Amino acid sequence: MERRNAWETYDEKQIGQLEAVCRRYRAYLDAGKTERECAAETIRLAKEAGYRSLSEAIEMGEKLKPGDKLYCDQMGKSVLLFVLGYEKLEKGMNIIGAHIDSPRMDIKQNPLYEDTDLAYLDTHYYGGIKKYQWVTLPLALHGVVAKKDGTVVHIVVGEKDDDPVFAVSDLLIHLAQDQMQKKASVVIEGEELNLLVGGKPVAGEEKDKVKAGVLAFLKEAYDIEEEDFLSAELEVVPAGRCRELGFDRSMLLGYGHDDRVCAFAQVEAMLGLEGVPERTSCCILADKEEIGSVGATGMQSRFFENSLAELMALCGEEGDLKLRRALKNSRMLSCDVSAGFDPNFASVFEKKNAAFLGRGVCFNKFTGARGKSGSNDANAEFLGRLRRTMDDAGVNFQTAELGKVDVGGGGTIAYICALYGMDVIDSGVPVLSMHAPWEIVNKADVYEAAKAYKAFLVD
Ligand code: MN
Ligand code: MN
């Protein structure tokens, strides 16, 4: 039952393909360090590959036909891609779905303050993080400021070589006697995640001279005032690019592998489709998974269902019953990262049912916690079919659970799509240090995920 390391199966040609896929992945990850940037980059790539806007097609009342490629943009934070197949949509689609939001720190609505000659932006973290991991790192600021007049200012600071960066300080070890006795969950507390953004007073001000300097810079560089923070979405992420890891360059160290590695593998599979598929192919890139798939751009929102209804109407398949059938008759891979076995922390894994770096794309029949609670437990029949698909396509795959029974758990978007009565299973890339500022994946698993998703789409 033990799976082989995928690297041992490759010939030179496959290694070449793998490296090309991973070069594209690194570029995708560097271009999309927030859900907005990732959505924009995906749409850019889709347009290059001949995709057209669904909302434009709706406006024109266009009649759609097999082979048509469409993208759908939900508030710039979620994206759907479709390639229409020969079969009626009512018969179901092959769907791959991932999320493009990642854990980080968000800037509060009233964030800027000065304390003893230092200026800070106050943050509220997003998603599950170990707060102590986010101090003493070079950090970048990405996001938008929406002004009252309707203009939206895009901000990225900390990524270019000559950009400044930001940081959250930690207590020096010399004075940390008490701190070192604390539990890891409170070593750094949420309200201590204050981003240091200035340290130079400006002349001509009575008080808060450093803050005044920061505001003067923001006015000059972006034409924004302090009040404009009220309608901003600014995200603090680790500064820097995705890098190759190891003497053998077999791995990638990057921010946001969860879940942009699966998002990328999906986009790679989707844009790489040749010809017209039998069944319609659908790629979902959702926001807000890390905070429970909530909000208008999260998977629990109806945007997917609504967009599909629009699409079906343009294909001459209007009506609620047909929509329900299309959803029920679909098959889906919920593509999300899995916990990679970490020899440094072997005790939390059960080795027969763990995902190993380098052994290929991973299928999780269930996730959840404490007796599979909260998980989508995929059907054995569906898994049987997938085994055939993967073996026929020569995909290296493995199966896994998220750690030992009762040591923790987690969820994905799988259970939400399963509400429609479709077959869904979790499938993704094993990751080390998941949710840390810098996460680790193995290149072979990125390559196998892209192969797996393509095989699934054409099945
Ligand atoms: Mn995830
Ligand atoms: Mn996650």
Coordinates of C-alpha atoms and ligand atoms in Angstrom, one line a residue:
M1 CA 0.0 0.0 0.0
E2 CA 3.0 2.3 0.4
R3 CA 3.3 4.8 -2.5
R4 CA 6.5 5.5 -4.4
N5 CA 8.2 8.8 -4.4
A6 CA 7.2 10.5 -7.6
W7 CA 10.7 11.7 -8.4
E8 CA 11.8 8.1 -8.9
T9 CA 9.3 7.6 -11.7
Y10 CA 10.4 10.5 -13.9
D11 CA 12.4 10.5 -17.1
E12 CA 14.2 13.6 -18.3
K13 CA 11.3 14.9 -20.3
Q14 CA 9.0 14.7 -17.3
I15 CA 11.6 16.6 -15.2
G16 CA 11.6 19.3 -17.8
Q17 CA 7.8 19.5 -17.8
L18 CA 7.9 19.6 -14.0
E19 CA 10.4 22.4 -13.8
A20 CA 8.3 24.4 -16.4
V21 CA 5.1 23.9 -14.4
C22 CA 6.9 25.0 -11.2
R23 CA 8.4 28.1 -12.9
R24 CA 4.9 29.1 -13.9
Y25 CA 3.7 28.4 -10.3
R26 CA 6.3 30.6 -8.8
A27 CA 5.4 33.5 -11.1
Y28 CA 1.7 32.9 -10.3
L29 CA 2.4 32.9 -6.5
D30 CA 4.5 36.0 -6.7
A31 CA 1.9 37.9 -8.8
G32 CA -0.9 37.0 -6.4
K33 CA -0.1 37.4 -2.7
T34 CA -3.7 38.4 -1.9
E35 CA -7.1 37.0 -3.1
R36 CA -7.6 40.1 -5.2
E37 CA -4.2 39.9 -6.9
C38 CA -4.6 36.1 -7.4
A39 CA -8.1 36.7 -9.0
A40 CA -6.7 39.4 -11.2
E41 CA -3.7 37.3 -12.3
T42 CA -6.0 34.3 -13.0
I43 CA -8.3 36.5 -15.2
R44 CA -5.3 37.9 -17.0
L45 CA -4.1 34.4 -17.8
A46 CA -7.6 33.2 -18.8
K47 CA -8.1 36.1 -21.2
E48 CA -4.7 35.3 -22.8
A49 CA -6.1 31.7 -23.2
G50 CA -9.2 33.0 -25.0
Y51 CA -11.7 33.2 -22.1
R52 CA -14.4 35.9 -22.3
S53 CA -16.4 37.6 -19.6
L54 CA -19.6 35.9 -18.6
S55 CA -21.2 39.2 -17.5
E56 CA -20.5 40.6 -20.9
A57 CA -22.1 37.6 -22.6
I58 CA -25.1 38.0 -20.3
E59 CA -25.4 41.7 -21.2
M60 CA -25.2 40.9 -24.9
G61 CA -27.7 38.0 -24.5
E62 CA -25.2 35.9 -26.4
K63 CA -26.1 32.3 -27.3
L64 CA -23.3 30.1 -26.0
K65 CA -22.1 26.8 -27.6
P66 CA -19.7 23.9 -26.9
G67 CA -16.1 25.0 -26.8
D68 CA -16.9 28.5 -25.5
K69 CA -14.6 29.6 -22.6
L70 CA -15.9 32.0 -20.0
Y71 CA -14.7 33.6 -16.8
C72 CA -16.8 35.1 -14.0
D73 CA -15.5 37.6 -11.6
Q74 CA -17.1 37.9 -8.2
M75 CA -16.1 41.3 -6.6
G76 CA -12.5 40.8 -7.8
K77 CA -12.0 38.2 -5.1
S78 CA -13.5 35.0 -6.5
V79 CA -13.3 33.6 -10.0
L80 CA -15.1 30.9 -11.9
L81 CA -13.8 29.5 -15.2
F82 CA -15.9 27.4 -17.6
V83 CA -15.2 25.5 -20.8
L84 CA -18.5 24.4 -22.3
G85 CA -18.7 20.7 -23.3
Y86 CA -20.8 18.9 -25.9
E87 CA -23.1 17.4 -23.2
K88 CA -26.0 19.4 -21.8
L89 CA -25.1 21.2 -18.6
E90 CA -28.0 19.4 -17.0
K91 CA -26.0 16.2 -17.2
G92 CA -23.4 17.7 -14.8
M93 CA -19.9 19.2 -14.9
N94 CA -16.5 18.2 -13.9
I95 CA -15.6 20.8 -11.2
I96 CA -12.3 21.6 -9.6
G97 CA -12.5 24.1 -6.7
A98 CA -9.8 25.7 -4.5
H99 CA -9.5 28.8 -2.4
I100 CA -7.3 31.8 -3.0
D101 CA -7.3 33.6 0.4
S102 CA -4.5 32.8 2.8
P103 CA -3.8 33.5 6.5
R104 CA -2.3 36.9 7.1
M105 CA -2.8 40.1 9.2
D106 CA -5.4 42.7 8.0
I107 CA -5.0 46.4 8.8
K108 CA -7.8 47.6 11.1
Q109 CA -10.3 50.3 9.9
N110 CA -8.8 52.9 12.3
P111 CA -5.2 51.7 12.4
L112 CA -2.7 54.5 12.4
Y113 CA -1.2 55.7 15.8
E114 CA 2.0 57.0 17.3
D115 CA 3.6 55.8 20.5
T116 CA 6.8 57.2 21.9
D117 CA 8.2 58.4 18.5
L118 CA 7.2 55.2 16.6
A119 CA 4.2 55.0 14.2
Y120 CA 2.2 51.8 13.9
L121 CA -0.7 50.3 11.9
D122 CA -2.9 48.2 14.1
T123 CA -3.9 44.8 12.7
H124 CA -6.5 42.0 13.1
Y125 CA -5.2 38.7 12.0
Y126 CA -7.1 36.6 9.4
G127 CA -7.4 32.9 9.6
G128 CA -5.6 30.4 11.9
I129 CA -2.1 31.6 12.6
K130 CA 0.5 31.0 15.3
K131 CA 0.9 34.6 16.2
Y132 CA 4.4 34.3 17.4
Q133 CA 5.5 33.3 13.9
W134 CA 4.6 36.7 12.5
V135 CA 7.1 38.8 14.5
T136 CA 10.6 39.9 13.3
L137 CA 10.0 39.1 9.7
P138 CA 10.1 41.5 6.7
L139 CA 6.5 42.2 5.9
A140 CA 4.8 43.8 2.9
L141 CA 1.6 45.7 2.5
H142 CA -0.8 44.7 -0.3
G143 CA -4.3 45.9 -0.9
V144 CA -6.8 48.6 -1.9
V145 CA -8.0 51.9 -0.6
A146 CA -11.5 52.8 -1.8
K147 CA -12.0 56.5 -1.7
K148 CA -15.3 58.4 -1.2
D149 CA -15.3 59.5 -4.8
G150 CA -15.3 55.9 -6.0
T151 CA -11.6 55.7 -7.0
V152 CA -9.7 52.7 -5.8
V153 CA -6.1 53.0 -5.1
H154 CA -3.9 49.9 -5.3
I155 CA -1.1 49.6 -2.9
V156 CA 1.9 47.2 -2.9
V157 CA 4.9 48.1 -0.7
G158 CA 7.7 45.8 0.3
E159 CA 8.1 43.5 -2.7
K160 CA 10.6 45.4 -5.0
D161 CA 14.3 45.2 -4.1
D162 CA 14.5 48.9 -3.2
D163 CA 11.1 49.1 -1.4
P164 CA 11.0 49.6 2.3
V165 CA 9.4 46.7 4.3
F166 CA 7.5 46.6 7.6
A167 CA 7.8 44.5 10.8
V168 CA 6.3 43.5 14.1
S169 CA 8.8 43.6 16.9
D170 CA 9.3 40.9 19.5
L171 CA 10.6 41.2 23.1
L172 CA 14.4 40.8 23.4
I173 CA 15.5 37.5 24.9
H174 CA 17.4 39.4 27.7
L175 CA 14.1 40.7 29.2
A176 CA 11.9 37.8 28.2
Q177 CA 12.1 35.8 31.4
D178 CA 8.3 36.0 32.0
Q179 CA 7.4 35.8 28.3
M180 CA 9.3 32.5 27.9
Q181 CA 7.2 30.9 30.6
K182 CA 3.9 31.6 28.7
K183 CA 1.9 29.2 26.6
A184 CA 2.7 29.5 22.8
S185 CA -0.9 30.7 22.2
V186 CA -0.2 33.9 24.3
V187 CA 3.5 34.5 23.8
I188 CA 2.4 37.1 21.2
E189 CA -1.2 38.2 21.6
G190 CA -3.5 39.5 18.9
E191 CA -3.4 43.0 20.0
E192 CA 0.4 43.0 20.1
L193 CA 0.5 42.4 16.3
N194 CA 1.2 46.1 15.5
L195 CA 3.0 46.9 12.3
L196 CA 5.9 49.3 12.6
V197 CA 5.6 51.8 9.8
G198 CA 7.5 55.0 10.8
G199 CA 10.2 56.4 13.1
K200 CA 11.0 59.9 12.0
P201 CA 9.3 63.1 13.3
V202 CA 8.5 65.9 10.9
A203 CA 9.0 69.6 11.6
G204 CA 6.1 72.0 12.1
E205 CA 3.8 69.7 14.1
E206 CA 2.8 70.0 17.7
K207 CA 2.3 66.4 18.6
D208 CA 2.3 63.0 16.8
K209 CA 5.1 64.2 14.6
V210 CA 6.0 60.7 13.3
K211 CA 2.4 59.9 12.5
A212 CA 2.2 63.2 10.7
G213 CA 5.2 62.2 8.6
V214 CA 3.5 58.9 7.6
L215 CA 0.3 60.7 6.6
A216 CA 2.3 63.2 4.6
F217 CA 3.9 60.3 2.7
L218 CA 0.6 58.6 2.1
K219 CA -0.9 61.9 0.8
E220 CA 2.1 62.4 -1.5
A221 CA 2.4 58.8 -2.8
Y222 CA -1.3 57.7 -3.0
D223 CA -3.3 60.9 -2.5
I224 CA -5.1 59.3 0.5
E225 CA -6.0 60.8 3.9
E226 CA -6.2 59.1 7.3
E227 CA -10.1 58.8 6.9
D228 CA -9.5 56.7 3.8
F229 CA -8.3 53.8 6.0
L230 CA -12.0 53.4 6.9
S231 CA -12.7 52.0 3.5
A232 CA -9.5 50.1 2.8
E233 CA -8.6 46.4 2.6
L234 CA -4.9 46.3 3.3
E235 CA -3.2 42.9 4.0
V236 CA 0.1 42.3 5.7
V237 CA 2.0 39.4 4.1
P238 CA 5.6 38.1 4.3
A239 CA 7.7 40.2 2.0
G240 CA 9.6 38.5 -0.8
R241 CA 9.2 35.8 -3.5
C242 CA 8.7 32.1 -3.6
R243 CA 12.1 30.5 -3.6
E244 CA 13.5 27.0 -4.5
L245 CA 14.4 25.1 -1.3
G246 CA 17.2 22.6 -0.8
F247 CA 20.6 21.9 -2.5
D248 CA 18.6 19.8 -5.0
R249 CA 16.0 22.6 -5.5
S250 CA 13.3 20.0 -5.1
M251 CA 11.0 22.1 -3.0
L252 CA 9.5 25.5 -2.9
L253 CA 9.3 27.9 0.1
G254 CA 6.6 30.4 -0.4
Y255 CA 3.8 32.4 1.2
G256 CA 0.2 31.2 0.6
H257 CA 0.8 27.7 -0.8
D258 CA -2.4 27.1 1.2
D259 CA -4.3 27.2 -1.1
R260 CA -2.8 28.9 -4.1
V261 CA -0.8 25.8 -5.0
C262 CA -4.0 24.0 -5.7
A263 CA -5.5 27.1 -7.3
F264 CA -2.5 27.2 -9.7
A265 CA -2.7 23.5 -10.5
Q266 CA -6.4 24.0 -11.3
V267 CA -5.7 27.0 -13.6
E268 CA -2.8 25.1 -15.2
A269 CA -5.2 22.2 -15.9
M270 CA -8.0 24.3 -17.0
L271 CA -6.1 26.6 -19.4
G272 CA -4.2 23.5 -20.7
L273 CA -7.4 21.8 -21.9
E274 CA -7.2 21.0 -25.6
G275 CA -10.3 20.8 -27.8
V276 CA -13.9 20.7 -26.7
P277 CA -14.5 18.5 -23.6
E278 CA -17.5 16.0 -23.4
R279 CA -18.7 17.4 -20.1
T280 CA -18.4 21.1 -19.2
S281 CA -15.2 21.9 -17.2
C282 CA -15.6 24.3 -14.3
C283 CA -12.9 25.8 -12.1
I284 CA -13.8 27.6 -8.9
L285 CA -11.4 29.9 -7.0
A286 CA -13.1 31.0 -3.8
D287 CA -12.3 33.5 -1.2
K288 CA -12.8 33.5 2.6
E289 CA -12.2 29.7 3.1
E290 CA -9.8 30.5 5.9
I291 CA -12.5 32.2 8.0
G292 CA -15.3 29.7 7.2
S293 CA -16.2 30.4 3.6
V294 CA -18.5 33.2 4.6
G295 CA -19.3 36.5 2.9
A296 CA -20.4 37.3 -0.6
T297 CA -17.1 36.0 -2.1
G298 CA -16.9 32.8 0.1
M299 CA -18.1 29.4 -1.1
Q300 CA -21.3 29.6 1.1
S301 CA -22.5 32.6 -1.0
R302 CA -24.7 31.8 -3.9
F303 CA -22.4 33.3 -6.5
F304 CA -21.5 30.0 -8.0
E305 CA -25.1 28.8 -8.2
N306 CA -26.2 32.1 -9.6
S307 CA -23.5 32.3 -12.2
L308 CA -24.3 28.7 -13.3
A309 CA -27.9 29.7 -13.7
E310 CA -26.9 32.6 -15.9
L311 CA -24.6 30.4 -17.9
M312 CA -27.3 27.7 -18.4
A313 CA -29.8 30.3 -19.6
L314 CA -27.3 31.4 -22.3
C315 CA -27.0 27.8 -23.3
G316 CA -30.7 27.4 -23.7
E317 CA -31.1 25.4 -20.5
E318 CA -33.0 27.8 -18.4
G319 CA -34.9 26.8 -15.3
D320 CA -34.5 25.9 -11.7
L321 CA -34.9 22.1 -12.1
K322 CA -32.2 22.0 -14.8
L323 CA -29.9 24.0 -12.5
R324 CA -30.5 21.6 -9.7
R325 CA -29.8 18.6 -12.0
A326 CA -26.6 20.2 -13.3
L327 CA -25.4 20.6 -9.7
K328 CA -26.5 17.2 -8.5
N329 CA -25.0 15.4 -11.6
S330 CA -21.6 17.1 -11.2
R331 CA -18.4 15.6 -9.9
M332 CA -16.0 17.7 -8.0
L333 CA -12.4 17.7 -6.6
S334 CA -12.3 20.1 -3.7
C335 CA -8.6 21.0 -4.1
D336 CA -7.0 22.1 -0.9
V337 CA -3.6 21.4 0.7
S338 CA -3.1 18.5 3.1
A339 CA -0.7 18.2 6.1
G340 CA 2.5 16.8 4.8
F341 CA 4.2 14.3 7.1
D342 CA 6.9 16.1 9.1
P343 CA 9.7 13.9 10.6
N344 CA 10.3 16.7 13.1
F345 CA 6.8 16.3 14.4
A346 CA 6.2 12.6 13.6
S347 CA 4.0 12.0 16.7
V348 CA 1.0 13.8 15.4
F349 CA 0.8 11.6 12.2
E350 CA -0.3 8.0 11.7
K351 CA 2.3 6.9 9.1
K352 CA 0.1 4.5 7.1
N353 CA -2.4 7.3 6.5
A354 CA -0.3 10.4 6.2
A355 CA 0.6 12.5 3.1
F356 CA 4.3 12.5 2.2
L357 CA 6.1 15.2 0.4
G358 CA 7.1 14.0 -3.1
R359 CA 4.7 11.1 -3.3
G360 CA 2.2 13.0 -5.4
V361 CA -1.3 14.5 -5.3
C362 CA -3.2 13.6 -2.2
F363 CA -6.8 12.4 -1.8
N364 CA -8.5 12.9 1.5
K365 CA -11.7 10.9 1.7
F366 CA -12.5 12.9 4.8
T367 CA -11.1 15.7 6.9
G368 CA -12.8 17.0 10.0
A369 CA -12.1 16.4 13.7
R370 CA -13.1 14.1 16.5
G371 CA -14.9 11.3 14.7
K372 CA -14.8 12.9 11.3
S373 CA -17.1 15.7 12.6
G374 CA -17.6 18.5 10.1
S375 CA -16.1 16.6 7.2
N376 CA -17.4 15.6 3.8
D377 CA -16.9 11.9 3.7
A378 CA -16.6 11.1 0.0
N379 CA -18.3 8.1 -1.5
A380 CA -16.2 4.9 -1.9
E381 CA -17.7 4.5 -5.4
F382 CA -16.4 8.0 -6.4
L383 CA -13.0 7.2 -5.0
G384 CA -13.0 3.9 -6.9
R385 CA -13.7 5.8 -10.2
L386 CA -10.9 8.3 -9.3
R387 CA -8.4 5.6 -8.8
R388 CA -9.0 4.3 -12.3
T389 CA -8.8 7.8 -13.8
M390 CA -5.6 8.6 -12.0
D391 CA -4.0 5.2 -12.8
D392 CA -5.0 5.5 -16.5
A393 CA -3.4 9.0 -16.7
G394 CA -0.2 7.9 -14.9
V395 CA -0.7 10.2 -12.0
N396 CA 1.3 9.6 -8.8
F397 CA -1.2 9.9 -6.0
Q398 CA -1.5 9.0 -2.3
T399 CA -4.4 9.0 0.2
A400 CA -4.2 10.6 3.7
E401 CA -6.0 11.8 6.8
L402 CA -5.2 15.1 8.5
G403 CA -3.0 13.7 11.3
K404 CA -3.7 11.1 13.9
V405 CA -7.2 10.5 15.2
D406 CA -8.2 13.1 17.9
V407 CA -5.1 15.3 17.7
G408 CA -6.8 18.2 15.7
G409 CA -8.5 18.7 12.4
G410 CA -9.6 21.1 9.7
G411 CA -12.1 21.7 7.0
T412 CA -12.3 22.8 3.3
I413 CA -15.0 23.9 0.9
A414 CA -15.9 20.2 0.1
Y415 CA -18.9 20.0 2.5
I416 CA -20.5 23.1 1.0
C417 CA -20.6 21.8 -2.6
A418 CA -21.7 18.4 -1.3
L419 CA -24.9 20.1 -0.2
Y420 CA -26.0 20.0 -3.9
G421 CA -25.8 16.2 -3.8
M422 CA -22.8 16.0 -6.1
D423 CA -19.8 13.7 -5.6
V424 CA -17.0 15.6 -3.9
I425 CA -13.6 14.6 -2.6
D426 CA -10.7 16.6 -1.1
S427 CA -7.6 16.5 -3.1
G428 CA -4.4 18.6 -2.9
V429 CA -0.8 19.1 -2.3
P430 CA 1.0 18.1 1.0
V431 CA 2.5 21.1 2.8
L432 CA 4.9 21.5 5.6
S433 CA 4.5 24.4 8.1
M434 CA 0.9 25.0 6.9
H435 CA -0.4 28.5 7.8
A436 CA 3.1 29.7 8.7
P437 CA 4.4 32.8 6.9
W438 CA 6.6 30.6 4.7
E439 CA 5.2 27.2 3.8
I440 CA 6.9 24.3 2.0
V441 CA 5.8 22.1 -0.9
N442 CA 7.6 19.6 -3.1
K443 CA 7.7 20.4 -6.8
A444 CA 6.8 16.9 -7.7
D445 CA 3.4 17.3 -5.9
V446 CA 2.7 20.5 -7.7
Y447 CA 3.3 18.8 -11.0
E448 CA 1.2 15.7 -10.1
A449 CA -1.7 17.9 -8.9
A450 CA -1.8 19.7 -12.3
K451 CA -1.7 16.3 -14.1
A452 CA -4.4 14.9 -11.8
Y453 CA -6.8 17.9 -12.2
K454 CA -6.4 17.8 -16.0
A455 CA -7.1 14.0 -16.0
F456 CA -10.2 14.6 -13.8
L457 CA -11.5 17.4 -16.1
V458 CA -11.4 15.2 -19.2
D459 CA -12.8 12.1 -17.6
Ligands
MN1 MN -6.8 25.5 2.6
MN2 MN -5.8 26.9 5.5

